Coordinates of N, CA and C and ligand atoms in Angstrom, one line a residue:
M1 N 7.9 -10.5 -18.2 CA 8.4 -10.9 -17.0 C 9.9 -10.6 -16.8
S2 N 10.1 -10.0 -15.4 CA 11.6 -9.6 -15.3 C 12.0 -10.4 -13.9
A3 N 13.4 -11.1 -14.0 CA 13.7 -11.7 -13.0 C 14.5 -10.6 -12.0
H4 N 14.5 -11.1 -10.8 CA 15.2 -10.1 -9.9 C 16.5 -10.8 -9.4
P5 N 17.8 -10.4 -9.9 CA 19.0 -11.2 -9.6 C 19.2 -11.4 -8.2
F6 N 19.5 -12.8 -7.8 CA 19.9 -13.2 -6.5 C 18.7 -13.2 -5.6
T7 N 17.5 -13.2 -6.2 CA 16.3 -13.4 -5.2 C 15.5 -14.4 -6.0
G8 N 14.5 -15.0 -5.1 CA 13.8 -16.2 -5.5 C 12.4 -15.7 -6.1
M9 N 12.4 -14.7 -7.0 CA 11.0 -14.2 -7.7 C 11.5 -13.6 -8.8
N10 N 10.2 -13.3 -9.7 CA 10.0 -12.6 -11.0 C 9.0 -11.6 -11.0
T11 N 9.1 -10.7 -11.4 CA 8.1 -9.5 -11.5 C 7.0 -9.9 -12.7
I12 N 5.6 -9.7 -12.7 CA 4.8 -10.2 -13.6 C 4.2 -8.9 -14.2
S13 N 3.7 -8.1 -13.2 CA 3.0 -6.7 -13.7 C 2.9 -5.9 -12.5
T14 N 2.6 -4.7 -12.9 CA 2.7 -3.4 -12.1 C 1.3 -2.7 -12.4
D15 N 0.6 -2.2 -11.2 CA -0.7 -1.5 -11.2 C -0.4 -0.2 -11.6
I16 N -1.5 0.6 -11.5 CA -1.4 2.2 -11.5 C -0.8 2.6 -10.3
E17 N -0.7 2.2 -9.4 CA -0.4 2.6 -7.8 C 1.2 2.2 -7.6
G18 N 1.7 1.5 -8.6 CA 3.0 0.9 -8.6 C 3.1 -0.2 -7.8
R19 N 2.0 -0.9 -7.5 CA 2.2 -2.3 -7.0 C 2.6 -3.3 -7.7
E20 N 3.5 -4.1 -7.4 CA 4.0 -5.2 -8.2 C 3.7 -6.5 -8.2
L21 N 3.1 -7.3 -8.9 CA 2.9 -8.9 -8.8 C 3.9 -9.5 -9.0
R22 N 4.8 -10.2 -8.3 CA 5.8 -11.1 -8.3 C 5.6 -12.6 -8.2
E23 N 6.0 -13.5 -8.9 CA 6.0 -14.9 -8.5 C 7.1 -15.2 -7.6
V24 N 6.8 -15.9 -6.4 CA 8.0 -16.3 -5.5 C 8.2 -17.8 -5.5
F25 N 9.4 -18.1 -5.6 CA 9.6 -19.6 -5.5 C 9.8 -20.2 -4.2
V26 N 9.3 -21.4 -3.9 CA 9.3 -22.1 -2.6 C 10.6 -22.3 -2.2
E27 N 10.9 -22.1 -1.0 CA 12.3 -22.2 -0.3 C 13.1 -21.2 -0.6
S28 N 12.7 -19.8 -1.2 CA 13.3 -18.6 -1.3 C 13.1 -17.8 0.2
L29 N 14.0 -16.9 0.2 CA 13.8 -15.9 1.5 C 12.5 -15.4 1.3
E30 N 12.1 -14.9 0.0 CA 10.9 -14.2 -0.2 C 9.8 -15.1 0.0
Y31 N 9.9 -16.4 -0.1 CA 8.5 -17.4 0.2 C 8.5 -17.3 1.8
Q32 N 9.5 -17.3 2.6 CA 9.5 -17.2 3.9 C 8.7 -16.0 4.4
E33 N 8.9 -14.7 3.7 CA 8.2 -13.6 4.2 C 6.7 -13.9 3.7
L34 N 6.5 -14.2 2.6 CA 4.9 -14.7 2.1 C 4.3 -15.5 3.2
L35 N 5.1 -16.6 3.6 CA 4.5 -17.4 4.6 C 4.1 -16.7 5.9
R36 N 5.2 -15.9 6.5 CA 4.8 -15.0 7.7 C 3.6 -14.1 7.5
L37 N 3.3 -13.5 6.3 CA 2.1 -12.6 6.2 C 0.8 -13.5 6.0
R38 N 1.0 -14.7 5.3 CA -0.1 -15.6 5.6 C -0.3 -16.1 6.9
F39 N 0.6 -16.5 7.7 CA 0.4 -16.9 9.1 C -0.2 -15.7 9.9
N40 N 0.3 -14.5 9.9 CA -0.3 -13.6 10.6 C -1.6 -13.3 10.3
E41 N -2.0 -13.2 9.0 CA -3.3 -12.8 8.7 C -4.4 -13.8 8.8
L42 N -4.1 -15.0 8.5 CA -4.9 -16.3 8.4 C -4.9 -17.4 9.4
R43 N -3.6 -17.6 10.1 CA -3.7 -18.5 11.0 C -3.5 -18.2 12.5
K44 N -2.7 -17.0 12.8 CA -2.6 -16.5 14.1 C -3.9 -16.1 14.8
P45 N -4.5 -15.3 13.9 CA -5.9 -14.7 14.7 C -7.0 -15.8 15.3
L46 N -6.8 -17.1 14.5 CA -7.5 -18.4 14.9 C -6.8 -19.1 16.0
G47 N -5.5 -18.8 16.4 CA -4.7 -19.5 17.2 C -4.3 -21.0 16.6
L48 N -4.1 -21.0 15.3 CA -3.8 -22.2 14.6 C -2.2 -22.2 14.2
E49 N -1.6 -23.4 14.1 CA -0.4 -23.3 13.4 C -0.6 -24.1 12.1
W50 N 0.2 -24.0 11.2 CA 0.5 -24.9 10.0 C 0.4 -26.2 10.2
T51 N -0.3 -27.0 9.3 CA -0.1 -28.3 9.4 C 0.7 -29.0 8.4
E52 N 1.0 -30.2 8.5 CA 2.1 -30.9 7.7 C 1.7 -30.8 6.2
A53 N 0.2 -31.3 6.1 CA -0.6 -31.1 4.7 C -0.4 -29.9 4.2
E54 N -0.4 -28.7 5.1 CA -0.2 -27.6 4.2 C 1.1 -27.3 3.7
G55 N 2.0 -27.8 4.4 CA 3.3 -27.5 3.9 C 3.6 -28.4 2.8
E56 N 3.0 -29.4 2.6 CA 3.2 -30.5 1.5 C 2.5 -29.7 0.2
A57 N 1.1 -29.2 0.4 CA 0.6 -28.6 -0.5 C 1.3 -27.3 -1.1
D58 N 1.9 -26.7 -0.2 CA 2.7 -25.3 -0.7 C 3.8 -25.8 -1.7
K59 N 4.3 -27.1 -1.7 CA 5.4 -27.2 -2.7 C 4.8 -27.5 -3.8
L60 N 3.8 -28.0 -4.2 CA 3.2 -28.4 -5.2 C 2.6 -27.0 -6.0
D61 N 2.1 -26.0 -5.0 CA 1.6 -24.9 -5.6 C 2.4 -23.7 -6.1
R62 N 1.9 -22.7 -6.6 CA 2.7 -21.3 -7.0 C 2.2 -20.3 -6.0
H63 N 3.3 -19.6 -5.7 CA 3.0 -18.6 -4.9 C 3.5 -17.0 -5.3
F64 N 2.5 -16.1 -5.0 CA 2.7 -14.8 -5.6 C 2.7 -13.8 -4.3
G65 N 3.5 -12.7 -4.7 CA 3.2 -11.6 -3.6 C 3.0 -10.4 -4.3
L66 N 2.2 -9.3 -3.6 CA 2.1 -8.2 -4.3 C 2.8 -7.2 -3.6
Y67 N 3.9 -6.3 -4.0 CA 4.8 -5.5 -3.4 C 4.3 -4.1 -3.5
H68 N 4.7 -3.3 -2.7 CA 4.6 -1.8 -3.0 C 5.8 -1.3 -2.4
R69 N 6.6 -0.4 -3.3 CA 7.8 0.0 -3.1 C 8.8 -0.8 -2.1
E70 N 9.0 -2.1 -2.6 CA 9.6 -3.2 -2.0 C 9.1 -3.8 -0.9
V71 N 7.9 -3.2 -0.6 CA 7.4 -3.8 0.9 C 6.2 -4.9 0.4
L72 N 6.3 -6.2 1.0 CA 5.1 -7.2 0.8 C 3.8 -6.5 1.1
V73 N 2.8 -6.5 0.5 CA 1.4 -6.1 1.1 C 0.4 -7.1 0.9
G74 N 0.6 -8.1 0.1 CA -0.5 -9.3 -0.1 C 0.1 -10.3 -0.6
S75 N -0.7 -11.4 -0.5 CA 0.0 -12.7 -1.3 C -1.1 -13.7 -1.5
V76 N -1.0 -14.5 -2.5 CA -2.2 -15.7 -2.9 C -1.2 -16.8 -3.4
V77 N -1.8 -17.9 -3.1 CA -1.4 -19.3 -3.5 C -2.2 -19.7 -4.6
V78 N -1.5 -20.3 -5.7 CA -2.5 -20.8 -6.9 C -2.3 -22.3 -7.0
A79 N -3.3 -23.2 -7.3 CA -3.1 -24.6 -7.4 C -3.8 -24.6 -8.8
T80 N -3.1 -25.3 -9.8 CA -3.8 -25.6 -11.0 C -4.4 -27.1 -10.9
L81 N -5.9 -27.0 -11.1 CA -6.7 -28.1 -11.1 C -6.7 -29.1 -12.0
K82 N -6.9 -28.6 -13.4 CA -6.6 -29.0 -14.7 C -6.5 -28.1 -15.6
T83 N -6.2 -28.5 -16.8 CA -6.2 -27.2 -18.0 C -7.0 -26.2 -17.9
G84 N -6.7 -25.0 -17.7 CA -7.9 -23.9 -17.8 C -8.6 -23.8 -16.5
F85 N -8.4 -24.4 -15.4 CA -8.9 -24.4 -14.0 C -7.9 -23.9 -13.1
A86 N -8.1 -22.9 -12.3 CA -7.2 -22.7 -11.2 C -8.1 -22.6 -9.9
K87 N -7.3 -22.8 -8.8 CA -7.9 -22.6 -7.5 C -7.0 -21.7 -6.8
L88 N -7.6 -20.4 -6.4 CA -6.8 -19.6 -5.5 C -7.0 -19.7 -4.1
R89 N -6.0 -20.0 -3.3 CA -6.0 -20.0 -1.9 C -5.3 -19.1 -0.9
Q90 N -5.6 -18.9 0.1 CA -4.9 -18.1 1.2 C -4.5 -16.9 0.7
I91 N -5.7 -15.9 0.3 CA -5.4 -14.7 -0.1 C -5.4 -13.8 1.2
A92 N -4.3 -13.2 1.2 CA -4.1 -12.2 2.5 C -3.5 -11.0 2.1
V93 N -4.0 -10.0 2.7 CA -3.4 -8.6 2.7 C -2.8 -8.2 4.1
A94 N -1.7 -7.7 4.2 CA -1.1 -7.2 5.4 C -2.0 -6.4 6.2
N95 N -2.3 -6.5 7.6 CA -3.3 -5.8 8.3 C -3.3 -4.4 8.0
S96 N -2.2 -3.8 8.0 CA -2.0 -2.4 8.0 C -2.4 -1.7 6.6
Q97 N -2.4 -2.6 5.6 CA -3.1 -2.0 4.2 C -4.3 -2.6 3.9
Q98 N -5.1 -3.3 4.8 CA -6.3 -3.6 4.5 C -7.4 -2.6 4.4
G99 N -8.2 -2.7 3.4 CA -9.2 -1.7 3.2 C -9.0 -0.6 2.5
H100 N -7.8 -0.8 1.6 CA -7.3 0.4 0.8 C -7.1 -0.2 -0.8
G101 N -8.0 -1.1 -1.1 CA -7.8 -1.5 -2.5 C -6.8 -2.5 -2.9
V102 N -6.1 -2.9 -1.7 CA -4.7 -3.8 -2.0 C -5.2 -5.1 -2.3
G103 N -6.3 -5.9 -1.9 CA -6.9 -7.2 -2.3 C -7.5 -7.1 -3.5
K104 N -8.1 -6.1 -4.0 CA -8.7 -5.9 -5.4 C -7.7 -5.9 -6.2
S105 N -6.7 -5.1 -6.0 CA -5.5 -5.0 -7.1 C -4.8 -6.4 -7.2
L106 N -4.5 -7.2 -6.0 CA -4.0 -8.5 -5.9 C -4.9 -9.4 -6.9
M107 N -6.1 -9.6 -6.6 CA -6.8 -10.3 -7.3 C -7.1 -10.1 -9.0
A108 N -7.0 -9.0 -9.3 CA -7.0 -8.3 -10.6 C -5.8 -8.8 -11.4
A109 N -4.7 -8.6 -10.6 CA -3.3 -8.9 -11.3 C -3.2 -10.5 -11.3
I110 N -3.5 -11.3 -10.4 CA -3.5 -12.7 -10.6 C -4.4 -13.0 -11.4
E111 N -5.5 -12.7 -11.6 CA -6.4 -13.3 -12.5 C -6.2 -12.9 -13.8
S112 N -5.6 -11.8 -14.3 CA -5.3 -11.4 -15.7 C -4.0 -12.3 -16.1
F113 N -3.2 -12.4 -15.0 CA -1.8 -13.2 -15.1 C -2.2 -14.7 -15.6
L114 N -3.2 -15.2 -14.9 CA -3.5 -16.7 -15.1 C -4.5 -16.8 -16.3
A115 N -5.1 -15.7 -16.7 CA -6.0 -15.5 -17.9 C -5.2 -15.8 -19.0
R116 N -4.0 -14.9 -18.9 CA -2.9 -14.9 -20.0 C -2.4 -16.5 -20.3
E117 N -2.2 -17.1 -19.1 CA -1.8 -18.6 -19.3 C -2.7 -19.6 -19.8
G118 N -4.2 -19.2 -19.9 CA -5.2 -19.8 -20.4 C -6.3 -20.3 -19.3
V119 N -6.3 -19.8 -18.3 CA -6.9 -20.1 -17.0 C -8.3 -19.3 -17.4
K120 N -9.6 -20.2 -17.5 CA -10.8 -19.7 -17.9 C -11.8 -19.9 -16.5
R121 N -11.3 -20.7 -15.8 CA -12.3 -20.7 -14.4 C -11.5 -20.7 -13.2
F122 N -11.9 -19.7 -12.3 CA -11.3 -19.7 -11.0 C -12.0 -20.0 -9.8
E123 N -11.5 -20.9 -9.1 CA -12.2 -21.1 -7.9 C -11.7 -21.1 -6.5
L124 N -12.4 -20.6 -5.4 CA -11.9 -20.5 -4.2 C -12.7 -20.9 -3.0
H125 N -12.3 -21.3 -1.8 CA -13.1 -21.3 -0.8 C -13.0 -20.2 0.2
A126 N -14.3 -19.5 0.1 CA -14.2 -18.0 0.8 C -14.6 -18.2 2.4
R127 N -14.1 -17.8 3.2 CA -14.7 -17.7 4.5 C -16.2 -16.8 4.4
V128 N -17.1 -17.4 5.0 CA -18.3 -16.8 4.7 C -18.2 -15.2 5.1
D129 N -17.6 -14.8 6.1 CA -17.6 -13.4 6.5 C -16.8 -12.5 5.4
V130 N -16.0 -13.3 4.6 CA -15.5 -12.4 3.6 C -16.0 -12.5 2.2
A131 N -17.2 -13.3 2.0 CA -17.8 -13.6 0.7 C -18.0 -12.4 0.0
G132 N -18.3 -11.2 0.7 CA -18.8 -10.0 -0.1 C -17.7 -9.3 -0.7
F133 N -16.3 -9.7 -0.2 CA -15.1 -9.2 -1.0 C -14.9 -9.8 -2.3
Y134 N -15.3 -11.3 -2.5 CA -15.4 -11.9 -3.6 C -16.6 -11.6 -4.5
D135 N -17.6 -11.4 -3.8 CA -18.8 -10.8 -4.8 C -18.6 -9.6 -5.3
S136 N -17.8 -8.6 -4.8 CA -17.5 -7.4 -5.5 C -16.7 -7.8 -6.7
L137 N -16.0 -8.7 -6.9 CA -15.1 -9.1 -7.7 C -15.6 -10.3 -8.8
A138 N -17.0 -10.4 -8.8 CA -17.9 -11.1 -9.8 C -17.5 -12.7 -9.6
Y139 N -17.4 -13.0 -8.4 CA -17.3 -14.4 -7.9 C -18.7 -14.9 -7.7
H140 N -19.2 -16.1 -8.0 CA -20.7 -16.5 -7.7 C -20.4 -17.7 -6.6
Q141 N -21.2 -17.7 -5.5 CA -21.3 -18.9 -4.5 C -21.8 -20.1 -5.4
Q142 N -21.0 -21.3 -4.8 CA -21.6 -22.5 -5.6 C -21.8 -23.6 -4.4
G143 N -22.9 -24.0 -4.4 CA -23.2 -25.1 -3.1 C -23.3 -24.7 -1.9
Q144 N -23.2 -25.6 -1.0 CA -23.6 -25.6 0.4 C -22.5 -24.8 1.2
I145 N -22.7 -24.1 2.5 CA -21.8 -23.7 3.5 C -21.1 -25.0 3.8
F146 N -19.7 -25.0 4.1 CA -19.1 -26.2 5.0 C -18.0 -25.7 5.6
E147 N -17.3 -26.5 6.4 CA -16.7 -26.0 7.5 C -15.0 -26.3 7.0
E148 N -14.2 -25.5 7.3 CA -13.0 -25.2 6.9 C -11.9 -24.6 8.0
I149 N -10.9 -25.4 8.6 CA -10.2 -24.7 9.7 C -11.0 -24.0 10.8
G150 N -12.2 -24.8 11.2 CA -13.0 -24.4 12.1 C -14.1 -23.1 11.9
L151 N -14.0 -22.7 10.7 CA -14.8 -21.6 10.0 C -15.7 -22.2 9.0
P152 N -16.9 -21.3 8.8 CA -17.9 -21.6 7.6 C -17.2 -21.0 6.5
H153 N -17.3 -21.7 5.3 CA -16.7 -21.6 4.2 C -17.7 -21.6 3.0
V154 N -17.4 -21.1 1.9 CA -18.5 -21.3 0.8 C -17.7 -21.3 -0.5
K155 N -17.8 -22.1 -1.6 CA -17.0 -22.3 -2.6 C -17.6 -21.2 -3.5
M156 N -16.8 -20.4 -4.2 CA -16.9 -19.1 -5.1 C -16.4 -19.7 -6.3
I157 N -17.1 -19.4 -7.5 CA -16.3 -19.5 -8.7 C -16.4 -18.2 -9.7
K158 N -15.6 -18.0 -10.5 CA -15.5 -16.9 -11.7 C -15.3 -17.6 -12.9
L159 N -16.0 -17.3 -14.0 CA -15.9 -18.0 -15.2 C -15.6 -16.8 -16.2
L160 N -14.5 -16.9 -17.0 CA -14.4 -15.9 -18.0 C -14.9 -16.4 -19.1
R161 N -15.6 -15.6 -19.9 CA -16.3 -16.1 -21.2 C -15.2 -16.0 -22.3
R162 N -15.4 -16.7 -23.2 CA -14.7 -17.0 -24.3 C -14.2 -15.5 -24.9
N163 N -12.8 -15.3 -25.2 CA -12.2 -14.2 -25.7 C -12.2 -13.2 -24.5
E164 N -12.6 -13.3 -23.3 CA -12.6 -12.3 -22.2 C -11.1 -12.7 -21.2
S165 N -10.6 -11.3 -21.1 CA -9.6 -11.6 -20.3 C -9.9 -11.1 -18.6
A166 N -9.2 -11.5 -17.8 CA -9.7 -11.1 -16.3 C -9.5 -9.7 -16.2
Ligands
COA1 C1 -10.3 -10.2 2.6 C2 -9.1 -9.2 2.4 C3 -8.1 -10.0 1.4 C4 -9.5 -8.1 1.4 O1 -8.2 -7.1 1.0 P1 -8.5 -5.7 1.1 O2 -7.3 -5.1 0.7 O3 -8.8 -5.4 2.7 O4 -9.8 -5.4 0.3 P2 -10.0 -4.1 -0.6 O5 -9.7 -2.8 -0.1 O6 -9.2 -4.3 -1.9 O7 -11.5 -4.1 -0.9 C5 -12.1 -4.5 -2.3 C6 -13.7 -4.4 -2.2 O8 -13.9 -5.6 -1.2 C7 -15.0 -5.1 0.1 N1 -14.5 -5.8 1.2 C8 -13.4 -5.9 1.6 N2 -13.0 -6.7 2.6 C9 -14.5 -7.1 2.7 C10 -15.1 -8.2 3.7 N3 -14.4 -8.7 4.7 N4 -16.4 -8.4 3.6 C11 -17.2 -7.7 2.3 N5 -16.5 -6.8 1.5 C12 -15.2 -6.6 1.9 C13 -14.5 -3.8 0.1 O9 -15.2 -2.9 0.7 C14 -14.2 -3.3 -1.4 O10 -15.5 -3.0 -1.9 P3 -15.7 -1.8 -3.2 O11 -14.9 -2.1 -4.2 O12 -17.1 -1.5 -3.3 O13 -14.9 -0.6 -2.5 C15 -8.2 -8.7 3.5 O14 -8.9 -7.8 4.3 C16 -7.4 -9.9 4.3 O15 -6.4 -10.3 4.0 N6 -8.3 -10.3 5.3 C17 -7.7 -11.3 6.3 C18 -7.4 -12.6 5.9 C19 -8.7 -13.1 5.0 O16 -9.6 -13.1 5.7 N7 -8.4 -13.4 3.7 C20 -9.5 -14.1 3.1 C21 -9.6 -15.6 3.4 S1 -11.0 -16.3 2.5

């Protein structure tokens, strides 16, 4: 892992297209950029603002950006539920980059980073109309459909078997 001098982030891994997964620290300028990306892709289209509870959750969770040639193209928030269990939330790819494998690369990079840290079970709340994206990444639906931020969601999980890395 390499630190970027004078910035609020560390590079974790690079994919074959040269996209870099970086951990971004809350309150940094880079975090503000992640927040804008998440807002533009996940809240603005619904006419919603951030809630106070979401701001508080952000302070507890970890934030990751995917960068291509220094441009932020995707982001994900990670909550540790208990040892070996992680919840991924607010996965977003910049609108102009969607449909070109960026989301898939982001998920592969964060899963393998967390797997190296010992995570064996990933979970997330998928918008029902996006569940196919997670299906294609070997996530399985669990339980009933429920409502979050006014949209139908479903819980999806992925289990790594013993000795398997993401
Ligand atoms: C959902 C999102 C993260 C996917 O990222 P992306 O870069 O567009 O997706 P990719 O190009 O990496 O697609 C990977 C695979 O998932 C499939 N896929 C992508 N979006 C999909 C969707 N909405 N429904 C079903 N399948 C989808 C692709 O067809 C592709 O399949 P393939 O591997 O068989 O070719 C992105 O479109 C996005 O940010 N959307 C707006 C915000 C959002 O909805 N976030 C998720 C909230 S749960």
